[in-house]
Amino acid sequence: MIIQILLSFFLLFAVSRVLLQLRSANLSVGEFLFWSILFLVALTGVLRPELTAYAAEILGIGRGADVVIYVSIALIFYLIFRLSIHLEETRHEISELVRKIALKEIEKERRK
Amino acid sequence: MKLLVVIPAFNEGEVISSVLTRIPKKISGISQISVLVVDDGSVDFTAKTARKAGALVVRHEINRGLGAALATGFRYAKKKKFEALVTLDADGQHDPKNISKLIKPILKKKVDVVIGSRMNQQGYMPISRKIVNWFSNLFTWALFGIWTSDSQSGFRLFNKRAIEVIQLRSERMEVSSEILKEIRRNSLKLQEVSIKSVYTVYSLRKGQQLSNATSVMWRLLLQKFS
């Protein structure tokens, strides 16, 4: 089917981007494994859709497509949560830096 | 006892001078009073006005939020070995004369932290503020297991032990709830003292609003579960 071909090319492209990011040291080994496995599992599901139907049967869900949607939604929410944590940590680091600069400045002024 | 008055300020050039001039020069039991204005990236003349009024000013180059400004105040107090720290709002909502009311339980060595509660005051408090406060009290209790009548009061006094052990990670207004979390985490003794707040058109524009309540709750949830 056309959609299988298009999705397969897209997912192979995604895996190639993940490899490039690893080589540029923009991804840790853990992150590389996570994204590679995710895209390869997705590729498997696209090329062998009967596997999603098998998973649906085991999980007691109606259709393979429904399994894909439920898992995707859960994963997306988890990733948003993790991103929010990272964002808060980055905010905190910026504030710490601003604080250090501010306290250094007041010490300089006092010495003048 | 050396006391540091910490006033976080963001664009309070209009009123900061009147707040600073009302801070008592002498308080019974206190040998030295220093005033530190934490200018949180103001784009007006807050820092200049505060310096002119005789306060020490530490300036954040960019705005980081109330929590970050208070954390800077705590860091300064710890570094300079202050024995007590009082925080109050820069918008004129708090009467600095009440510092002597808050300091009494600390001087008697009964408690580690005193919060000035606006809830029992005789006088006007906008209904929207009462609603925000009540929900904040409930949320703080649900997340961190500590109940106060005014969890969001910016008028608080900390002794040396509290200054040493309290660690603030909040950036913005959720810091008020985080302070209570730290009080519980460090088993600090807490007392509330009634104070009267002054609400003006100016001060009502500032402070916690219903509109930012959801983002405050979200950040508190992240703190709890991260």
Coordinates of C-alpha atoms in Angstrom, one line a residue:
Chain A
M1 CA 0.0 0.0 0.0
I2 CA 1.1 3.6 -0.7
I3 CA 0.8 4.6 3.0
Q4 CA 3.2 1.8 4.0
I5 CA 5.8 2.9 1.5
L6 CA 5.5 6.6 2.5
L7 CA 5.7 5.8 6.2
S8 CA 8.5 3.4 5.8
F9 CA 10.6 6.0 4.0
F10 CA 9.8 8.6 6.6
L11 CA 10.7 6.2 9.5
L12 CA 14.0 5.3 7.8
F13 CA 14.7 9.0 7.3
A14 CA 14.0 9.5 11.1
V15 CA 16.4 6.7 12.0
S16 CA 19.1 8.3 9.8
R17 CA 18.6 11.6 11.6
V18 CA 18.9 9.9 15.0
L19 CA 22.2 8.3 13.8
L20 CA 23.5 11.7 12.6
Q21 CA 22.6 13.3 16.0
L22 CA 24.5 10.5 17.8
R23 CA 27.6 11.2 15.6
S24 CA 27.4 14.9 16.3
A25 CA 27.2 14.1 20.0
N26 CA 23.8 15.8 20.4
L27 CA 22.3 12.6 21.8
S28 CA 23.4 10.4 24.6
V29 CA 23.6 6.6 24.0
G30 CA 20.4 6.2 26.1
E31 CA 18.5 8.7 24.0
F32 CA 19.9 7.2 20.7
L33 CA 18.6 3.7 21.8
F34 CA 15.2 5.1 22.9
W35 CA 14.5 6.9 19.6
S36 CA 16.0 4.2 17.4
I37 CA 14.0 1.5 19.0
L38 CA 10.8 3.6 18.9
F39 CA 11.2 4.3 15.1
L40 CA 12.2 0.7 14.3
V41 CA 9.2 -0.7 16.3
A42 CA 7.0 1.8 14.3
L43 CA 8.6 0.6 11.1
T44 CA 7.9 -3.0 12.0
G45 CA 4.3 -2.1 12.7
V46 CA 4.0 -0.4 9.3
L47 CA 5.6 -3.3 7.3
R48 CA 3.8 -6.0 9.3
P49 CA 0.5 -4.6 10.4
E50 CA -0.7 -8.1 11.4
L51 CA 1.6 -7.8 14.4
T52 CA -0.4 -4.8 15.7
A53 CA -3.6 -6.9 15.4
Y54 CA -1.8 -9.7 17.3
A55 CA -0.9 -7.2 20.1
A56 CA -4.5 -5.9 20.1
E57 CA -5.7 -9.5 20.6
I58 CA -3.4 -10.0 23.6
L59 CA -4.3 -6.7 25.2
G60 CA -8.1 -7.2 24.6
I61 CA -8.4 -4.1 22.3
G62 CA -10.5 -4.2 19.1
R63 CA -8.1 -3.3 16.4
G64 CA -4.4 -3.0 15.8
A65 CA -4.7 0.7 14.9
D66 CA -6.3 1.3 18.3
V67 CA -3.3 -0.2 20.0
V68 CA -1.0 2.1 18.1
I69 CA -3.1 5.1 19.0
Y70 CA -3.4 4.3 22.7
V71 CA 0.3 3.5 23.1
S72 CA 1.2 6.7 21.1
I73 CA -1.0 8.9 23.3
A74 CA 0.5 7.5 26.5
L75 CA 4.0 7.9 25.2
I76 CA 3.4 11.5 24.0
F77 CA 2.0 12.5 27.4
Y78 CA 5.0 10.9 29.2
L79 CA 7.4 12.7 26.8
I80 CA 5.6 16.1 27.5
F81 CA 6.0 15.5 31.2
R82 CA 9.7 14.7 30.8
L83 CA 10.2 17.8 28.7
S84 CA 8.4 20.0 31.3
I85 CA 10.8 18.7 33.9
H86 CA 13.8 19.5 31.7
L87 CA 12.4 22.9 31.1
E88 CA 12.1 23.6 34.8
E89 CA 15.7 22.4 35.4
T90 CA 16.9 24.7 32.6
R91 CA 15.0 27.6 34.1
H92 CA 16.6 26.9 37.5
E93 CA 20.1 26.8 36.0
I94 CA 19.5 30.2 34.3
S95 CA 18.3 31.7 37.6
E96 CA 21.3 30.3 39.4
L97 CA 23.6 31.9 36.8
V98 CA 21.7 35.2 37.1
R99 CA 22.0 35.0 40.9
K100 CA 25.8 34.4 40.8
I101 CA 26.3 37.3 38.5
A102 CA 24.1 39.6 40.6
L103 CA 25.9 38.7 43.9
K104 CA 29.3 39.1 42.3
E105 CA 28.3 42.6 41.1
I106 CA 27.2 43.7 44.6
E107 CA 30.5 42.5 46.1
K108 CA 32.4 44.5 43.4
E109 CA 30.3 47.6 44.2
R110 CA 31.0 47.2 48.0
R111 CA 34.7 47.0 47.4
K112 CA 34.8 50.3 45.4
Chain B
M1 CA 20.7 39.8 66.4
K2 CA 21.4 40.9 62.8
L3 CA 18.3 41.2 60.7
L4 CA 18.1 41.3 56.9
V5 CA 15.0 42.8 55.3
V6 CA 14.6 41.3 51.8
I7 CA 12.3 43.0 49.4
P8 CA 11.9 41.3 46.0
A9 CA 11.0 44.0 43.4
F10 CA 10.0 44.0 39.8
N11 CA 9.1 47.4 38.3
E12 CA 8.2 49.0 41.7
G13 CA 9.9 52.3 41.1
E14 CA 6.7 54.2 41.9
V15 CA 6.3 52.8 45.5
I16 CA 9.6 51.3 46.6
S17 CA 10.8 54.5 48.2
S18 CA 7.7 54.7 50.4
V19 CA 8.1 51.1 51.5
L20 CA 11.8 51.6 52.3
T21 CA 11.3 54.8 54.3
R22 CA 8.8 53.0 56.5
I23 CA 11.2 50.3 57.6
P24 CA 12.0 50.9 61.3
K25 CA 15.6 51.9 62.0
K26 CA 15.4 50.3 65.5
I27 CA 13.6 47.2 66.7
S28 CA 13.8 45.9 70.2
G29 CA 16.1 42.8 70.4
I30 CA 17.8 43.6 67.0
S31 CA 21.3 45.0 67.0
Q32 CA 21.5 45.6 63.2
I33 CA 18.9 46.1 60.5
S34 CA 20.1 45.8 56.8
V35 CA 17.7 46.2 53.9
L36 CA 18.3 44.3 50.6
V37 CA 16.2 45.0 47.6
V38 CA 16.4 42.2 45.0
D39 CA 15.7 44.0 41.7
D40 CA 14.4 41.2 39.5
G41 CA 15.2 42.6 36.1
S42 CA 13.2 45.8 36.4
V43 CA 13.0 48.0 33.4
D44 CA 12.1 51.1 35.3
F45 CA 14.0 53.1 38.0
T46 CA 13.5 50.6 40.9
A47 CA 17.2 50.0 41.5
K48 CA 18.1 53.6 41.4
T49 CA 15.3 54.7 43.7
A50 CA 16.1 51.9 46.1
R51 CA 19.7 52.9 46.3
K52 CA 18.8 56.5 46.8
A53 CA 16.6 55.5 49.7
G54 CA 19.6 53.8 51.3
A55 CA 19.0 50.1 50.5
L56 CA 21.5 47.6 49.3
V57 CA 20.5 46.5 45.8
V58 CA 21.3 43.2 44.1
R59 CA 20.1 43.2 40.6
H60 CA 19.1 40.3 38.3
E61 CA 19.9 41.2 34.7
I62 CA 16.8 39.5 33.5
N63 CA 13.5 38.8 35.2
R64 CA 13.4 35.4 36.9
G65 CA 10.4 35.6 39.1
L66 CA 9.5 36.0 42.8
G67 CA 10.9 32.6 43.8
A68 CA 14.3 33.3 42.2
A69 CA 14.4 36.8 43.8
L70 CA 13.7 35.3 47.3
A71 CA 16.3 32.6 46.8
T72 CA 18.9 35.4 46.0
G73 CA 17.9 37.1 49.3
F74 CA 18.4 33.9 51.2
R75 CA 21.8 33.3 49.5
Y76 CA 22.9 36.7 50.5
A77 CA 21.7 36.3 54.1
K78 CA 23.5 33.0 54.4
K79 CA 26.7 34.4 53.0
K80 CA 26.7 37.4 55.3
K81 CA 25.7 35.3 58.3
F82 CA 22.5 37.2 59.2
E83 CA 20.6 35.7 62.1
A84 CA 17.2 36.6 60.9
L85 CA 15.6 37.3 57.6
V86 CA 12.2 39.0 56.9
T87 CA 10.6 39.1 53.5
L88 CA 8.0 41.7 52.5
D89 CA 6.4 42.9 49.4
A90 CA 7.6 45.9 47.4
D91 CA 4.1 47.0 46.4
G92 CA 3.3 48.6 49.8
Q93 CA 0.8 45.8 50.8
H94 CA 2.7 45.1 54.0
D95 CA 3.4 47.6 56.8
P96 CA 7.0 47.3 57.8
K97 CA 6.1 48.4 61.3
N98 CA 4.7 44.8 61.7
I99 CA 8.2 43.4 61.6
S100 CA 8.4 43.9 65.4
K101 CA 5.3 41.8 65.7
L102 CA 6.8 39.0 63.7
I103 CA 10.2 39.1 65.4
K104 CA 8.8 38.5 69.0
P105 CA 8.3 34.7 68.7
I106 CA 11.8 34.4 67.1
L107 CA 13.4 36.4 69.9
K108 CA 11.7 34.2 72.5
K109 CA 13.3 31.2 70.6
K110 CA 9.9 29.5 70.4
V111 CA 9.7 29.1 66.6
D112 CA 11.9 29.1 63.5
V113 CA 9.5 30.8 61.0
V114 CA 6.7 33.3 61.5
I115 CA 4.2 34.1 58.8
G116 CA 2.1 37.3 58.9
S117 CA -1.4 36.1 58.1
R118 CA -3.9 38.5 56.5
M119 CA -6.8 36.1 57.0
N120 CA -7.9 37.3 60.5
Q121 CA -7.5 40.9 59.8
Q122 CA -10.3 43.4 60.4
G123 CA -10.7 45.1 57.1
Y124 CA -11.0 44.7 53.4
M125 CA -9.6 41.9 51.3
P126 CA -10.8 41.5 47.8
I127 CA -13.0 38.4 47.3
S128 CA -10.8 37.2 44.4
R129 CA -7.8 37.2 46.7
K130 CA -9.7 35.3 49.4
I131 CA -10.6 32.7 46.8
V132 CA -7.1 32.3 45.5
N133 CA -5.7 32.1 49.0
W134 CA -8.2 29.5 50.1
F135 CA -7.5 27.3 47.1
S136 CA -3.7 27.8 47.5
N137 CA -4.0 26.8 51.2
L138 CA -5.9 23.7 50.2
F139 CA -3.5 22.8 47.4
T140 CA -0.4 23.3 49.6
W141 CA -2.0 21.1 52.3
A142 CA -2.8 18.4 49.8
L143 CA 0.6 18.4 48.2
F144 CA 2.9 19.1 51.2
G145 CA 0.8 18.2 54.2
I146 CA 1.0 21.6 56.0
W147 CA -2.0 23.9 56.7
T148 CA -1.8 27.6 57.3
S149 CA -4.5 30.3 57.1
D150 CA -2.4 32.3 54.6
S151 CA 0.0 30.1 52.6
Q152 CA 0.6 32.9 50.1
S153 CA 1.6 35.7 52.5
G154 CA 4.7 37.4 51.4
F155 CA 5.4 38.7 54.9
R156 CA 7.5 36.1 56.6
L157 CA 10.3 36.0 59.1
F158 CA 13.0 33.3 59.4
N159 CA 15.5 32.6 62.1
K160 CA 19.2 31.5 61.5
R161 CA 18.4 27.8 61.4
A162 CA 15.6 28.4 58.8
I163 CA 17.9 30.5 56.7
E164 CA 20.5 27.7 56.7
V165 CA 18.3 24.8 55.8
I166 CA 15.6 26.2 53.5
Q167 CA 16.4 25.6 49.8
L168 CA 14.3 27.3 47.2
R169 CA 14.0 25.9 43.7
S170 CA 10.8 27.7 42.6
E171 CA 11.1 30.4 40.1
R172 CA 7.8 32.2 40.4
M173 CA 4.9 32.6 42.8
E174 CA 4.7 28.9 43.7
V175 CA 7.6 29.8 46.0
S176 CA 5.1 30.6 48.8
S177 CA 3.9 27.0 48.8
E178 CA 7.5 25.7 48.5
I179 CA 8.5 27.6 51.6
L180 CA 5.9 25.7 53.5
K181 CA 7.1 22.4 52.0
E182 CA 10.6 23.3 53.2
I183 CA 9.3 24.1 56.7
R184 CA 7.8 20.7 56.8
R185 CA 10.8 18.9 55.3
N186 CA 13.2 20.5 57.8
S187 CA 10.8 20.1 60.8
L188 CA 10.9 23.8 61.4
K189 CA 8.5 25.3 64.0
L190 CA 6.0 27.7 62.5
Q191 CA 3.7 30.3 64.0
E192 CA 1.2 32.7 62.4
V193 CA 0.8 36.2 63.5
S194 CA -2.2 38.4 62.4
I195 CA -1.3 41.4 60.2
K196 CA -3.3 43.9 58.3
S197 CA -2.7 44.3 54.6
V198 CA -3.1 47.5 52.7
Y199 CA -4.8 47.1 49.3
T200 CA -4.5 49.9 46.9
V201 CA -5.4 50.0 43.2
Y202 CA -1.6 49.7 42.6
S203 CA -1.0 46.7 44.8
L204 CA -4.1 44.9 43.5
R205 CA -2.6 44.9 40.0
K206 CA 0.3 43.0 41.4
G207 CA 0.4 39.7 43.3
Q208 CA -1.4 36.4 42.7
Q209 CA -4.3 36.4 40.3
L210 CA -6.8 33.7 39.4
S211 CA -5.4 33.7 35.9
N212 CA -2.0 32.4 36.9
A213 CA -3.3 29.8 39.4
T214 CA -3.2 26.9 37.0
S215 CA 0.5 27.5 36.0
V216 CA 1.4 27.8 39.7
M217 CA -0.4 24.5 40.4
W218 CA 1.3 22.8 37.5
R219 CA 4.8 23.8 38.7
L220 CA 4.1 22.7 42.2
L221 CA 3.0 19.3 40.8
L222 CA 6.2 19.0 38.9
Q223 CA 8.2 19.8 42.0
K224 CA 6.3 17.1 44.0
F225 CA 6.7 14.4 41.4
S226 CA 10.1 15.1 39.8

